[in-house]
Amino acid sequence: METFPKIISVDDHTVEPPHVWQDRLPSKYRDIGPRIVRAPVREMTFVGGKFAPKMGAAGDDGPMADWWVYEDLLRPLTRLDTAVGCSRDDIKLEGITYEQMRPGSFSVPERLADMDVNHVQSALCFPTFPRFCGQTFTEAKDRELGLLGVRAYNDWMVEEWCGPQAEGRLIPLTLVPLWDAELAAAEVRRNAARGVRAVCFSEIPPHLGLPSIHTDYWDPFLRACDETGTVVAMHIGSSSKMPSTSADAPAAVGSTITFANCCFSMVDWLMSGKFDRFPGLKIMYAEGQIGWIPYILERADVVWEENRGWGGVADKVRRPPSELFAEHVYGCFFDDAFGLRNLDAIGVGNVLYETDYPHSDSTWPTSREVGESQMGHLAPDVVEQIVRGNAIALLGLTREGLWGPSAGPGA
């Protein structure tokens, strides 16, 4: 491919610096709010889709790690949080410190430099410590502190991570307090007023003990997203339950089928009636890949056509699910040659590109080469649309693909 468009990645990640909550929470909460403690790792496993770390006591032998401590939560930084720059064979489930990770994981100038190396112009970043939709704060005991934690993260995301030094190249993605749909709606509107056009959400809320998308519980939140043009962004694992087949299945099993939750979630949304009620609503699935989408749309259409009466959706799903998908849903991929060979069955306008920096699956620093290899059969205008055009339209970026508080679609 003679020229490859500058990439707008819709799924990268930030590792929050230690000061995020300590600088922003009221003083009375700093001793129990999120903070970093350096301590040894006694044990750490990831089996059956469950992550189980254990902190050692001061003076214990064992590798040292930086741990996020919040109420009763002890969560170490791991090599899987930030694996870029390491040999694939050296990427293991182990605790690390900030000094052991690539600085671009948490430093804006270093992130921009790593984006330059990877032919990336702009990037939307999901959280690490809060988890992919803020589950950390949702599970906390103190709701007042949890809400302050959500707002502090969002203020850091907008004002610092995506602040002036980012030069419009980092695109804000915020959290909401999932335990209260009205508070969630208010937080969407608060951030939309300062130019934010994407919010994290859970792919399968009932896995978090929350109401499903089939209830009316989420309507205030969805209405706020609809009215402000805020995209609902769902990352694999945002239900805190990664796909697996058994309690003793190795992590490789879950890693192979990570798309499964996206698949289940998308069917939920297509059969929920929400897109008819909120016609401007857009949703996206980060890191879910796209090769599975054509069959699911085909099957959903068959079920809707033949079984919608007894299937319980005749009164709320007015059009074939594939039509709803075309207008409301976006699949995201970083390495999916099969999906790209079947792009016509998905829709050019429903696909977004990502690099997953700095995770172990990331294509950094060869995202351009991967894209050139897998998109070589596509027309240049199609490649342009997938690699950046769809993201510009969806996220309200400037024509140059940059974010700014006053940027709007096509601004």
Coordinates of C-alpha atoms in Angstrom, one line a residue:
M1 CA 0.0 0.0 0.0
E2 CA 1.7 3.2 -1.2
T3 CA 0.4 5.4 1.6
F4 CA -1.4 4.3 4.8
P5 CA -3.6 6.8 6.6
K6 CA -2.5 8.1 10.0
I7 CA -4.3 5.8 12.5
I8 CA -7.0 6.9 15.0
S9 CA -7.0 4.2 17.6
V10 CA -10.3 3.7 19.4
D11 CA -8.9 1.3 22.0
D12 CA -5.7 2.1 23.8
H13 CA -5.2 2.3 27.5
T14 CA -3.8 4.6 30.1
V15 CA -2.1 3.4 33.3
E16 CA -3.1 6.1 35.8
P17 CA -0.2 7.9 37.5
P18 CA -0.1 7.6 41.3
H19 CA -1.3 11.2 41.9
V20 CA -4.6 11.0 40.1
W21 CA -6.9 10.6 43.2
Q22 CA -4.5 11.9 45.8
D23 CA -4.4 15.3 44.1
R24 CA -8.2 15.5 43.6
L25 CA -10.0 13.9 46.5
P26 CA -10.9 15.9 49.6
S27 CA -8.2 15.5 52.3
K28 CA -10.5 13.4 54.5
Y29 CA -10.5 10.7 51.9
R30 CA -6.9 10.5 50.9
D31 CA -6.0 7.8 53.4
I32 CA -8.8 5.5 52.1
G33 CA -9.0 6.7 48.5
P34 CA -7.0 5.1 45.7
R35 CA -3.2 5.3 46.4
I36 CA 0.0 3.5 45.5
V37 CA 1.9 1.3 48.0
R38 CA 5.0 -0.6 47.1
A39 CA 5.0 -4.2 48.5
P40 CA 6.1 -7.7 47.6
V41 CA 3.8 -10.1 45.6
R42 CA 3.1 -13.3 47.6
E43 CA 1.0 -15.0 44.9
M44 CA -0.8 -14.1 41.7
T45 CA -2.9 -16.3 39.4
F46 CA -5.3 -15.8 36.5
V47 CA -7.2 -19.1 36.0
G48 CA -10.8 -19.7 34.8
G49 CA -11.1 -16.0 33.9
K50 CA -10.4 -14.8 37.5
F51 CA -7.5 -12.6 38.6
A52 CA -6.3 -13.4 42.1
P53 CA -3.3 -11.5 43.5
K54 CA -2.0 -11.6 47.1
M55 CA 0.1 -9.0 48.7
G56 CA 3.1 -10.0 50.9
A57 CA 4.0 -8.3 54.2
A58 CA 6.8 -5.7 54.5
G59 CA 10.1 -7.6 54.7
D60 CA 8.8 -10.7 52.9
D61 CA 10.8 -12.2 50.1
G62 CA 9.4 -12.0 46.6
P63 CA 9.2 -9.6 43.7
M64 CA 8.2 -6.0 44.4
A65 CA 5.2 -4.4 42.8
D66 CA 3.3 -1.1 43.0
W67 CA -0.1 -1.8 44.4
W68 CA -3.3 0.3 44.1
V69 CA -4.9 0.3 47.6
Y70 CA -8.5 1.4 47.9
E71 CA -10.8 0.5 50.9
D72 CA -10.2 -3.3 51.1
L73 CA -8.9 -3.6 47.5
L74 CA -5.3 -4.6 46.8
R75 CA -4.5 -4.5 43.1
P76 CA -1.0 -4.7 41.8
L77 CA 0.3 -3.3 38.5
T78 CA 1.2 -6.2 36.3
R79 CA 3.2 -6.8 33.1
L80 CA -0.1 -7.5 31.3
D81 CA -1.2 -3.9 32.1
T82 CA 1.8 -2.6 30.1
A83 CA 3.6 -5.1 27.9
V84 CA 4.7 -3.2 24.9
G85 CA 8.5 -3.2 24.4
C86 CA 8.9 -6.6 25.9
S87 CA 9.6 -9.8 24.1
R88 CA 6.4 -11.9 23.7
D89 CA 8.1 -14.8 25.5
D90 CA 9.0 -12.4 28.4
I91 CA 5.4 -11.3 29.0
K92 CA 4.2 -13.1 32.1
L93 CA 1.7 -12.6 34.8
E94 CA 3.9 -10.8 37.3
G95 CA 3.8 -7.6 39.4
I96 CA 5.8 -4.6 38.3
T97 CA 6.6 -1.1 39.4
Y98 CA 6.2 2.2 37.5
E99 CA 9.9 2.1 36.8
Q100 CA 9.5 -1.2 35.1
M101 CA 6.9 -0.1 32.6
R102 CA 7.2 1.8 29.4
P103 CA 6.8 5.5 30.3
G104 CA 4.3 6.0 27.5
S105 CA 1.9 4.0 29.6
F106 CA 1.3 6.9 32.0
S107 CA 3.2 9.9 30.6
V108 CA 1.6 12.1 28.0
P109 CA 4.8 13.3 26.2
E110 CA 6.1 9.7 26.1
R111 CA 2.7 8.4 24.9
L112 CA 2.7 10.9 22.0
A113 CA 6.3 9.8 21.1
D114 CA 5.2 6.1 21.1
M115 CA 2.2 7.0 18.9
D116 CA 4.5 8.7 16.4
V117 CA 6.6 5.5 16.3
N118 CA 3.4 3.6 15.5
H119 CA 1.9 5.8 12.8
V120 CA -0.9 6.8 15.2
Q121 CA -2.3 10.3 15.2
S122 CA -5.0 10.1 17.9
A123 CA -6.1 7.6 20.5
L124 CA -9.0 7.0 22.8
C125 CA -7.8 5.4 26.1
F126 CA -9.6 3.1 28.5
P127 CA -8.8 3.0 32.2
T128 CA -6.7 0.5 34.1
F129 CA -7.2 0.9 37.9
P130 CA -10.9 1.8 37.7
R131 CA -11.2 -1.2 35.3
F132 CA -12.9 -0.9 31.9
C133 CA -16.1 0.7 33.0
G134 CA -15.4 1.9 36.5
Q135 CA -16.2 -1.4 38.3
T136 CA -13.7 -0.6 41.0
F137 CA -15.8 2.3 42.2
T138 CA -19.1 0.4 41.6
E139 CA -18.0 -2.3 44.0
A140 CA -16.7 0.0 46.7
K141 CA -18.6 0.4 50.0
D142 CA -18.6 4.2 50.3
R143 CA -20.8 5.6 47.6
E144 CA -19.9 9.2 48.3
L145 CA -16.2 8.3 47.9
G146 CA -17.0 6.3 44.8
L147 CA -18.7 9.2 43.1
L148 CA -15.8 11.5 44.0
G149 CA -13.5 8.9 42.6
V150 CA -15.4 8.7 39.3
R151 CA -15.4 12.5 39.0
A152 CA -11.7 12.8 39.9
Y153 CA -10.8 10.3 37.2
N154 CA -12.9 12.2 34.7
D155 CA -11.3 15.5 35.6
W156 CA -7.9 14.0 35.3
M157 CA -8.8 12.4 31.9
V158 CA -10.2 15.7 30.4
E159 CA -7.9 18.3 32.0
E160 CA -4.6 16.4 32.2
W161 CA -4.4 13.3 30.1
C162 CA -6.2 15.0 27.2
G163 CA -5.1 18.5 28.3
P164 CA -3.1 21.0 26.3
Q165 CA 0.1 19.0 26.3
A166 CA -1.7 16.2 24.4
E167 CA -2.2 18.6 21.4
G168 CA -5.6 17.2 20.7
R169 CA -4.2 13.7 20.0
L170 CA -5.7 12.0 23.1
I171 CA -9.4 11.7 23.0
P172 CA -11.3 11.7 26.4
L173 CA -13.2 8.6 27.5
T174 CA -15.0 9.0 30.9
L175 CA -16.7 6.9 33.6
V176 CA -20.1 7.1 35.2
P177 CA -21.4 5.9 38.6
L178 CA -23.1 2.7 37.4
W179 CA -24.9 2.3 40.7
D180 CA -27.3 5.2 40.0
A181 CA -28.6 5.9 36.5
E182 CA -29.6 9.4 37.3
L183 CA -26.2 10.3 38.6
A184 CA -24.7 8.5 35.5
A185 CA -26.8 10.8 33.3
A186 CA -25.7 13.9 35.2
E187 CA -22.0 12.8 34.7
V188 CA -22.5 12.3 31.0
R189 CA -24.0 15.8 30.7
R190 CA -21.2 17.3 32.8
N191 CA -18.6 15.9 30.6
A192 CA -20.4 16.4 27.3
A193 CA -20.5 20.2 28.2
R194 CA -16.7 20.1 28.0
G195 CA -16.5 18.3 24.7
V196 CA -16.4 14.6 25.8
R197 CA -18.1 12.3 23.3
A198 CA -17.5 8.8 24.7
V199 CA -18.3 7.1 28.0
C200 CA -17.5 3.6 29.3
F201 CA -20.2 1.1 30.0
S202 CA -20.5 -2.6 30.8
E203 CA -21.0 -5.2 28.1
I204 CA -23.2 -7.3 30.4
P205 CA -24.3 -5.3 33.5
P206 CA -26.0 -8.2 35.3
H207 CA -22.6 -9.8 35.7
L208 CA -21.9 -6.7 37.9
G209 CA -25.1 -7.2 39.9
L210 CA -26.8 -4.4 37.9
P211 CA -30.1 -4.4 35.9
S212 CA -29.9 -5.6 32.3
I213 CA -30.3 -3.4 29.3
H214 CA -33.8 -4.9 28.8
T215 CA -35.1 -3.0 31.8
D216 CA -36.0 0.7 32.0
Y217 CA -33.3 1.3 34.7
W218 CA -30.7 2.7 32.3
D219 CA -33.1 5.0 30.4
P220 CA -31.9 8.3 32.1
F221 CA -28.3 7.4 31.2
L222 CA -29.2 6.3 27.6
R223 CA -31.3 9.5 27.1
A224 CA -28.3 11.6 28.2
C225 CA -26.0 9.8 25.7
D226 CA -28.6 10.1 23.0
E227 CA -29.2 13.8 23.5
T228 CA -25.5 14.7 23.9
G229 CA -24.1 12.5 21.1
T230 CA -22.1 10.5 23.6
V231 CA -21.0 7.1 22.4
V232 CA -21.4 4.1 24.7
A233 CA -18.0 2.3 24.7
M234 CA -17.9 -1.3 25.9
H235 CA -14.5 -3.0 26.3
I236 CA -14.1 -6.8 26.6
G237 CA -14.0 -7.6 30.3
S238 CA -16.2 -4.6 31.3
S239 CA -18.5 -7.1 32.9
S240 CA -15.7 -8.3 35.2
K241 CA -16.3 -11.8 33.9
M242 CA -14.0 -12.8 31.1
P243 CA -15.2 -15.8 29.0
S244 CA -13.9 -19.1 30.0
T245 CA -15.0 -22.7 29.9
S246 CA -14.1 -24.0 33.4
A247 CA -12.6 -22.9 36.6
D248 CA -9.3 -24.5 35.7
A249 CA -9.1 -23.4 32.1
P250 CA -5.7 -21.7 31.3
A251 CA -5.8 -18.0 30.3
A252 CA -5.2 -19.0 26.7
V253 CA -8.7 -20.3 26.5
G254 CA -10.3 -17.1 27.5
S255 CA -7.9 -15.0 25.4
T256 CA -9.1 -16.9 22.3
I257 CA -12.7 -16.3 23.0
T258 CA -12.6 -12.8 24.3
F259 CA -15.1 -11.7 21.7
A260 CA -17.9 -13.9 23.2
N261 CA -19.1 -11.2 25.7
C262 CA -19.3 -8.7 22.9
C263 CA -21.3 -11.2 20.9
F264 CA -23.8 -11.8 23.7
S265 CA -24.0 -8.1 24.5
M266 CA -24.7 -7.0 20.9
V267 CA -27.6 -9.4 20.7
D268 CA -28.9 -8.0 24.0
W269 CA -28.9 -4.5 22.5
L270 CA -30.3 -5.4 19.1
M271 CA -33.2 -7.2 20.8
S272 CA -33.8 -4.6 23.6
G273 CA -35.8 -2.0 21.7
K274 CA -33.4 0.8 22.9
F275 CA -32.4 1.9 19.5
D276 CA -36.0 2.7 18.6
R277 CA -36.5 4.6 21.8
F278 CA -33.2 6.5 21.5
P279 CA -32.6 6.9 17.8
G280 CA -29.3 8.9 18.1
L281 CA -27.7 6.3 20.4
K282 CA -24.4 4.8 19.2
I283 CA -22.5 1.9 20.8
M284 CA -19.0 0.4 20.2
Y285 CA -17.2 -2.8 21.2
A286 CA -13.5 -2.3 21.9
E287 CA -11.1 -5.2 21.4
G288 CA -13.9 -7.5 20.3
Q289 CA -12.7 -8.0 16.7
I290 CA -15.2 -8.2 13.9
G291 CA -15.1 -11.6 12.2
W292 CA -17.9 -13.0 14.2
I293 CA -20.4 -10.2 13.4
P294 CA -21.8 -11.4 10.0
Y295 CA -23.2 -14.7 11.3
I296 CA -24.7 -13.1 14.4
L297 CA -26.5 -10.6 12.2
E298 CA -27.8 -13.3 9.9
R299 CA -29.1 -15.4 12.8
A300 CA -30.6 -12.4 14.6
D301 CA -32.5 -11.4 11.4
V302 CA -33.9 -15.0 11.1
V303 CA -35.0 -15.1 14.7
W304 CA -36.6 -11.6 14.4
E305 CA -38.4 -12.6 11.1
E306 CA -39.6 -16.0 12.2
N307 CA -39.8 -16.0 16.0
R308 CA -40.3 -12.4 17.1
G309 CA -43.9 -13.2 18.3
W310 CA -43.1 -15.9 20.8
G311 CA -39.6 -14.5 21.2
G312 CA -40.9 -11.5 23.1
V313 CA -39.6 -8.7 20.8
A314 CA -42.4 -8.1 18.4
D315 CA -43.7 -5.1 20.2
K316 CA -40.3 -3.3 20.7
V317 CA -38.0 -4.3 17.8
R318 CA -39.6 -2.7 14.8
R319 CA -37.0 -3.5 12.1
P320 CA -34.5 -6.3 11.3
P321 CA -31.6 -6.3 13.7
S322 CA -29.1 -6.0 10.9
E323 CA -30.7 -2.6 10.0
L324 CA -30.3 -1.5 13.6
F325 CA -26.7 -2.6 13.7
A326 CA -25.9 -0.6 10.5
E327 CA -27.2 2.6 12.2
H328 CA -26.1 2.2 15.8
V329 CA -23.3 -0.4 16.3
Y330 CA -19.5 -0.3 15.7
G331 CA -17.1 -3.2 15.9
C332 CA -13.4 -2.5 16.7
F333 CA -10.4 -4.6 15.7
F334 CA -6.6 -4.6 15.7
D335 CA -5.9 -7.9 14.0
D336 CA -8.7 -9.6 12.1
A337 CA -7.9 -10.6 8.5
F338 CA -10.9 -12.8 8.3
G339 CA -13.3 -10.0 9.3
L340 CA -11.7 -7.7 6.7
R341 CA -12.2 -10.3 4.0
N342 CA -15.9 -10.3 4.9
L343 CA -16.3 -6.6 5.3
D344 CA -19.2 -6.3 2.9
A345 CA -21.3 -8.5 5.4
I346 CA -20.4 -6.1 8.2
G347 CA -20.4 -2.7 6.6
V348 CA -17.6 -0.3 6.0
G349 CA -19.2 2.3 8.1
N350 CA -19.4 0.1 11.2
V351 CA -15.8 -0.8 11.6
L352 CA -13.1 1.0 13.7
Y353 CA -9.3 0.4 14.0
E354 CA -7.4 0.1 17.2
T355 CA -3.8 -0.7 18.5
D356 CA -4.5 -1.8 22.1
Y357 CA -1.3 0.0 23.4
P358 CA 0.2 -0.9 25.9
H359 CA -1.4 -4.4 26.4
S360 CA 0.1 -7.7 25.4
D361 CA -2.2 -8.0 22.4
S362 CA -1.1 -4.7 21.0
T363 CA 0.2 -4.4 17.5
W364 CA 2.6 -1.6 18.6
P365 CA 4.9 -0.7 17.0
T366 CA 3.8 -2.4 13.8
S367 CA 0.1 -1.3 13.6
R368 CA 0.7 0.3 10.2
E369 CA 2.3 -2.8 8.8
V370 CA -0.5 -5.1 10.2
G371 CA -3.1 -2.8 8.6
E372 CA -1.3 -2.7 5.3
S373 CA -1.0 -6.4 5.2
Q374 CA -4.7 -7.1 6.1
M375 CA -6.2 -4.2 4.1
G376 CA -4.2 -4.5 1.0
H377 CA -7.2 -5.8 -1.0
L378 CA -9.4 -2.8 -0.1
A379 CA -9.8 0.4 -2.0
P380 CA -7.8 3.4 -0.6
D381 CA -11.0 5.3 0.3
V382 CA -12.3 2.3 2.2
V383 CA -9.0 2.0 4.1
E384 CA -9.2 5.7 5.0
Q385 CA -12.7 5.3 6.3
I386 CA -11.8 2.3 8.5
V387 CA -8.5 3.6 9.8
R388 CA -9.7 7.2 10.7
G389 CA -12.8 8.4 8.9
N390 CA -15.4 6.5 10.9
A391 CA -13.7 7.5 14.2
I392 CA -13.7 11.2 13.2
A393 CA -17.5 11.1 12.5
L394 CA -18.4 9.0 15.5
L395 CA -16.3 10.9 18.1
G396 CA -16.9 14.4 16.8
L397 CA -13.2 15.1 15.9
T398 CA -12.0 17.8 13.7
R399 CA -11.3 17.0 10.0
E400 CA -7.7 16.5 11.0
G401 CA -8.7 13.9 13.5
L402 CA -8.0 15.9 16.6
W403 CA -10.0 16.4 19.8
G404 CA -10.9 19.7 21.3
P405 CA -13.6 20.9 23.6
S406 CA -15.3 22.8 20.8
A407 CA -14.8 20.1 18.1
G408 CA -17.9 18.7 16.6
P409 CA -18.7 16.3 13.7
G410 CA -16.8 17.6 10.7
A411 CA -15.7 20.8 12.5

